[in-house]
JSON list of C-alpha atoms in Angstrom, two decimals:
[
{"chain": "A", "resi": 1, "resn": "MET", "atom": "CA", "xyz": [-21.09, 33.43, 30.81]},
{"chain": "A", "resi": 2, "resn": "ALA", "atom": "CA", "xyz": [-19.32, 34.38, 27.67]},
{"chain": "A", "resi": 3, "resn": "GLU", "atom": "CA", "xyz": [-15.96, 34.37, 28.48]},
{"chain": "A", "resi": 4, "resn": "ASP", "atom": "CA", "xyz": [-17.13, 30.48, 29.79]},
{"chain": "A", "resi": 5, "resn": "VAL", "atom": "CA", "xyz": [-17.74, 29.05, 26.48]},
{"chain": "A", "resi": 6, "resn": "LYS", "atom": "CA", "xyz": [-14.68, 27.86, 25.29]},
{"chain": "A", "resi": 7, "resn": "SER", "atom": "CA", "xyz": [-14.05, 27.11, 21.34]},
{"chain": "A", "resi": 8, "resn": "GLU", "atom": "CA", "xyz": [-13.97, 23.39, 20.56]},
{"chain": "A", "resi": 9, "resn": "ASN", "atom": "CA", "xyz": [-11.46, 24.19, 17.96]},
{"chain": "A", "resi": 10, "resn": "VAL", "atom": "CA", "xyz": [-8.76, 25.50, 19.71]},
{"chain": "A", "resi": 11, "resn": "ASN", "atom": "CA", "xyz": [-6.41, 22.17, 20.46]},
{"chain": "A", "resi": 12, "resn": "GLU", "atom": "CA", "xyz": [-7.37, 20.48, 16.61]},
{"chain": "A", "resi": 13, "resn": "THR", "atom": "CA", "xyz": [-4.73, 20.74, 15.06]},
{"chain": "A", "resi": 14, "resn": "VAL", "atom": "CA", "xyz": [-5.44, 20.01, 11.21]},
{"chain": "A", "resi": 15, "resn": "GLU", "atom": "CA", "xyz": [-2.97, 17.68, 9.39]},
{"chain": "A", "resi": 16, "resn": "GLU", "atom": "CA", "xyz": [-3.25, 19.46, 5.80]},
{"chain": "A", "resi": 17, "resn": "GLU", "atom": "CA", "xyz": [-2.42, 17.16, 3.00]},
{"chain": "A", "resi": 18, "resn": "SER", "atom": "CA", "xyz": [-0.49, 17.75, 0.14]},
{"chain": "A", "resi": 19, "resn": "SER", "atom": "CA", "xyz": [-0.86, 18.39, -3.02]},
{"chain": "A", "resi": 20, "resn": "ASP", "atom": "CA", "xyz": [0.81, 15.77, -4.63]},
{"chain": "A", "resi": 21, "resn": "VAL", "atom": "CA", "xyz": [-1.48, 13.12, -1.73]},
{"chain": "A", "resi": 22, "resn": "LYS", "atom": "CA", "xyz": [-4.60, 14.54, -2.99]},
{"chain": "A", "resi": 23, "resn": "ASP", "atom": "CA", "xyz": [-4.19, 14.73, -6.76]},
{"chain": "A", "resi": 24, "resn": "ASN", "atom": "CA", "xyz": [-3.03, 10.60, -6.25]},
{"chain": "A", "resi": 25, "resn": "LYS", "atom": "CA", "xyz": [-4.54, 9.83, -3.91]},
{"chain": "A", "resi": 26, "resn": "GLY", "atom": "CA", "xyz": [-6.61, 6.97, -6.47]},
{"chain": "A", "resi": 27, "resn": "MET", "atom": "CA", "xyz": [-3.83, 6.50, -8.07]},
{"chain": "A", "resi": 28, "resn": "ALA", "atom": "CA", "xyz": [-1.90, 4.94, -5.23]},
{"chain": "A", "resi": 29, "resn": "ILE", "atom": "CA", "xyz": [-5.32, 3.27, -4.13]},
{"chain": "A", "resi": 30, "resn": "LEU", "atom": "CA", "xyz": [-5.01, 1.37, -8.03]},
{"chain": "A", "resi": 31, "resn": "ALA", "atom": "CA", "xyz": [-1.17, 0.00, -7.30]},
{"chain": "A", "resi": 32, "resn": "TYR", "atom": "CA", "xyz": [-1.76, -2.25, -5.04]},
{"chain": "A", "resi": 33, "resn": "ILE", "atom": "CA", "xyz": [-4.61, -3.77, -7.86]},
{"chain": "A", "resi": 34, "resn": "ILE", "atom": "CA", "xyz": [-2.82, -3.12, -10.91]},
{"chain": "A", "resi": 35, "resn": "PHE", "atom": "CA", "xyz": [0.86, -1.75, -10.18]},
{"chain": "A", "resi": 36, "resn": "PHE", "atom": "CA", "xyz": [1.41, -0.69, -13.52]},
{"chain": "A", "resi": 37, "resn": "ILE", "atom": "CA", "xyz": [-0.96, 2.08, -14.21]},
{"chain": "A", "resi": 38, "resn": "PRO", "atom": "CA", "xyz": [0.20, 4.53, -11.70]},
{"chain": "A", "resi": 39, "resn": "LEU", "atom": "CA", "xyz": [4.03, 4.43, -13.84]},
{"chain": "A", "resi": 40, "resn": "ILE", "atom": "CA", "xyz": [1.68, 5.24, -16.89]},
{"chain": "A", "resi": 41, "resn": "THR", "atom": "CA", "xyz": [0.04, 7.80, -15.67]},
{"chain": "A", "resi": 42, "resn": "SER", "atom": "CA", "xyz": [1.46, 9.39, -12.78]},
{"chain": "A", "resi": 43, "resn": "LYS", "atom": "CA", "xyz": [5.06, 9.48, -13.22]},
{"chain": "A", "resi": 44, "resn": "ASP", "atom": "CA", "xyz": [5.58, 13.09, -11.43]},
{"chain": "A", "resi": 45, "resn": "SER", "atom": "CA", "xyz": [4.09, 11.75, -8.59]},
{"chain": "A", "resi": 46, "resn": "LYS", "atom": "CA", "xyz": [6.18, 11.06, -5.88]},
{"chain": "A", "resi": 47, "resn": "PHE", "atom": "CA", "xyz": [3.55, 9.77, -4.22]},
{"chain": "A", "resi": 48, "resn": "ALA", "atom": "CA", "xyz": [2.29, 7.02, -6.57]},
{"chain": "A", "resi": 49, "resn": "MET", "atom": "CA", "xyz": [5.06, 6.25, -7.32]},
{"chain": "A", "resi": 50, "resn": "TYR", "atom": "CA", "xyz": [6.22, 5.04, -3.98]},
{"chain": "A", "resi": 51, "resn": "HIS", "atom": "CA", "xyz": [2.86, 3.20, -4.31]},
{"chain": "A", "resi": 52, "resn": "ALA", "atom": "CA", "xyz": [3.01, 1.97, -7.23]},
{"chain": "A", "resi": 53, "resn": "ASN", "atom": "CA", "xyz": [7.08, 0.08, -6.70]},
{"chain": "A", "resi": 54, "resn": "GLN", "atom": "CA", "xyz": [4.97, -1.15, -3.37]},
{"chain": "A", "resi": 55, "resn": "GLY", "atom": "CA", "xyz": [2.03, -2.79, -5.72]},
{"chain": "A", "resi": 56, "resn": "LEU", "atom": "CA", "xyz": [4.90, -4.24, -7.67]},
{"chain": "A", "resi": 57, "resn": "VAL", "atom": "CA", "xyz": [6.71, -5.66, -5.01]},
{"chain": "A", "resi": 58, "resn": "LEU", "atom": "CA", "xyz": [3.59, -7.15, -3.61]},
{"chain": "A", "resi": 59, "resn": "PHE", "atom": "CA", "xyz": [2.63, -8.93, -7.08]},
{"chain": "A", "resi": 60, "resn": "LEU", "atom": "CA", "xyz": [6.47, -9.96, -7.21]},
{"chain": "A", "resi": 61, "resn": "PHE", "atom": "CA", "xyz": [5.93, -11.55, -3.78]},
{"chain": "A", "resi": 62, "resn": "GLY", "atom": "CA", "xyz": [2.51, -12.74, -5.03]},
{"chain": "A", "resi": 63, "resn": "VAL", "atom": "CA", "xyz": [3.98, -14.75, -7.91]},
{"chain": "A", "resi": 64, "resn": "SER", "atom": "CA", "xyz": [6.30, -16.15, -6.04]},
{"chain": "A", "resi": 65, "resn": "VAL", "atom": "CA", "xyz": [4.49, -17.30, -3.50]},
{"chain": "A", "resi": 66, "resn": "SER", "atom": "CA", "xyz": [2.04, -19.03, -6.35]},
{"chain": "A", "resi": 67, "resn": "VAL", "atom": "CA", "xyz": [4.84, -21.09, -8.43]},
{"chain": "A", "resi": 68, "resn": "ILE", "atom": "CA", "xyz": [6.81, -22.11, -5.82]},
{"chain": "A", "resi": 69, "resn": "GLY", "atom": "CA", "xyz": [3.79, -23.11, -3.75]},
{"chain": "A", "resi": 70, "resn": "THR", "atom": "CA", "xyz": [3.01, -25.37, -6.85]},
{"chain": "A", "resi": 71, "resn": "ILE", "atom": "CA", "xyz": [5.90, -27.00, -7.74]},
{"chain": "A", "resi": 72, "resn": "ILE", "atom": "CA", "xyz": [6.37, -28.47, -3.75]},
{"chain": "A", "resi": 73, "resn": "PRO", "atom": "CA", "xyz": [4.06, -31.32, -3.79]},
{"chain": "A", "resi": 74, "resn": "LEU", "atom": "CA", "xyz": [2.43, -31.09, -0.50]},
{"chain": "A", "resi": 75, "resn": "ILE", "atom": "CA", "xyz": [4.20, -29.12, 1.70]},
{"chain": "A", "resi": 76, "resn": "GLY", "atom": "CA", "xyz": [3.05, -25.73, -1.22]},
{"chain": "A", "resi": 77, "resn": "TRP", "atom": "CA", "xyz": [0.36, -27.16, -1.26]},
{"chain": "A", "resi": 78, "resn": "LEU", "atom": "CA", "xyz": [-1.26, -27.69, 1.88]},
{"chain": "A", "resi": 79, "resn": "LEU", "atom": "CA", "xyz": [1.07, -24.78, 3.91]},
{"chain": "A", "resi": 80, "resn": "ILE", "atom": "CA", "xyz": [3.10, -22.42, 1.67]},
{"chain": "A", "resi": 81, "resn": "LEU", "atom": "CA", "xyz": [-0.40, -22.18, -0.67]},
{"chain": "A", "resi": 82, "resn": "PRO", "atom": "CA", "xyz": [-3.05, -20.93, 1.69]},
{"chain": "A", "resi": 83, "resn": "LEU", "atom": "CA", "xyz": [-0.66, -19.30, 4.38]},
{"chain": "A", "resi": 84, "resn": "GLY", "atom": "CA", "xyz": [1.20, -16.96, 1.25]},
{"chain": "A", "resi": 85, "resn": "THR", "atom": "CA", "xyz": [-2.18, -16.41, -0.76]},
{"chain": "A", "resi": 86, "resn": "LEU", "atom": "CA", "xyz": [-3.00, -15.35, 3.42]},
{"chain": "A", "resi": 87, "resn": "CYS", "atom": "CA", "xyz": [-0.11, -13.13, 3.97]},
{"chain": "A", "resi": 88, "resn": "TRP", "atom": "CA", "xyz": [-0.56, -12.01, 0.55]},
{"chain": "A", "resi": 89, "resn": "PHE", "atom": "CA", "xyz": [-3.77, -10.17, 0.45]},
{"chain": "A", "resi": 90, "resn": "ILE", "atom": "CA", "xyz": [-2.84, -8.83, 4.20]},
{"chain": "A", "resi": 91, "resn": "PHE", "atom": "CA", "xyz": [-0.19, -6.75, 2.90]},
{"chain": "A", "resi": 92, "resn": "VAL", "atom": "CA", "xyz": [-2.39, -5.69, -0.29]},
{"chain": "A", "resi": 93, "resn": "VAL", "atom": "CA", "xyz": [-5.34, -4.70, 1.85]},
{"chain": "A", "resi": 94, "resn": "LEU", "atom": "CA", "xyz": [-2.91, -2.92, 4.50]},
{"chain": "A", "resi": 95, "resn": "GLY", "atom": "CA", "xyz": [-1.32, -1.36, 1.45]},
{"chain": "A", "resi": 96, "resn": "ILE", "atom": "CA", "xyz": [-4.32, 0.14, 0.29]},
{"chain": "A", "resi": 97, "resn": "ILE", "atom": "CA", "xyz": [-5.15, 2.13, 3.79]},
{"chain": "A", "resi": 98, "resn": "ASN", "atom": "CA", "xyz": [-1.88, 3.10, 3.78]},
{"chain": "A", "resi": 99, "resn": "ALA", "atom": "CA", "xyz": [-3.12, 4.86, 0.58]},
{"chain": "A", "resi": 100, "resn": "ALA", "atom": "CA", "xyz": [-6.04, 6.42, 1.30]},
{"chain": "A", "resi": 101, "resn": "ASN", "atom": "CA", "xyz": [-4.65, 7.42, 4.30]},
{"chain": "A", "resi": 102, "resn": "GLY", "atom": "CA", "xyz": [-2.31, 9.04, 1.73]},
{"chain": "A", "resi": 103, "resn": "LYS", "atom": "CA", "xyz": [0.55, 7.67, 4.02]},
{"chain": "A", "resi": 104, "resn": "GLN", "atom": "CA", "xyz": [3.64, 6.14, 2.43]},
{"chain": "A", "resi": 105, "resn": "LYS", "atom": "CA", "xyz": [4.72, 3.60, 5.21]},
{"chain": "A", "resi": 106, "resn": "GLN", "atom": "CA", "xyz": [5.98, 0.66, 4.16]},
{"chain": "A", "resi": 107, "resn": "LEU", "atom": "CA", "xyz": [4.80, -3.12, 3.88]},
{"chain": "A", "resi": 108, "resn": "PRO", "atom": "CA", "xyz": [5.26, -5.78, 5.96]},
{"chain": "A", "resi": 109, "resn": "LEU", "atom": "CA", "xyz": [8.75, -8.09, 5.57]},
{"chain": "A", "resi": 110, "resn": "ILE", "atom": "CA", "xyz": [8.68, -6.74, 1.78]},
{"chain": "A", "resi": 111, "resn": "GLY", "atom": "CA", "xyz": [8.08, -2.85, 1.86]},
{"chain": "A", "resi": 112, "resn": "LYS", "atom": "CA", "xyz": [11.81, -2.60, 1.96]},
{"chain": "A", "resi": 113, "resn": "ILE", "atom": "CA", "xyz": [12.29, -4.05, -1.24]},
{"chain": "A", "resi": 114, "resn": "ASN", "atom": "CA", "xyz": [12.82, -1.22, -3.78]},
{"chain": "A", "resi": 115, "resn": "LEU", "atom": "CA", "xyz": [12.48, -1.69, -7.71]},
{"chain": "A", "resi": 116, "resn": "LEU", "atom": "CA", "xyz": [11.09, 1.53, -9.11]},
{"chain": "A", "resi": 117, "resn": "LYS", "atom": "CA", "xyz": [13.54, 4.81, -8.14]}
]
């Protein structure tokens, strides 16, 4: 009977996070709220700098949506601002989820832009 009992953990694969990801997960999450904090505190972390770059691009996207939506009358006020703000908010949530899960996944549409080296 002891032979019939199998360990449930045999097929379980655990993906270990690197120490960089573990140590800087909080900074990566913070990068989507205040992008420049990880630039100051975690310069040596590739993980935090990746998310700081994504946060900076997202910040610039939000500023451009706000400026363009405010300048263009009627269409900007009724279409660009609401849809652009909704898109920006969704990108923030996606970025925070990716950072919390320890992934370096690009944001849709704007994720390929690299401003920080």
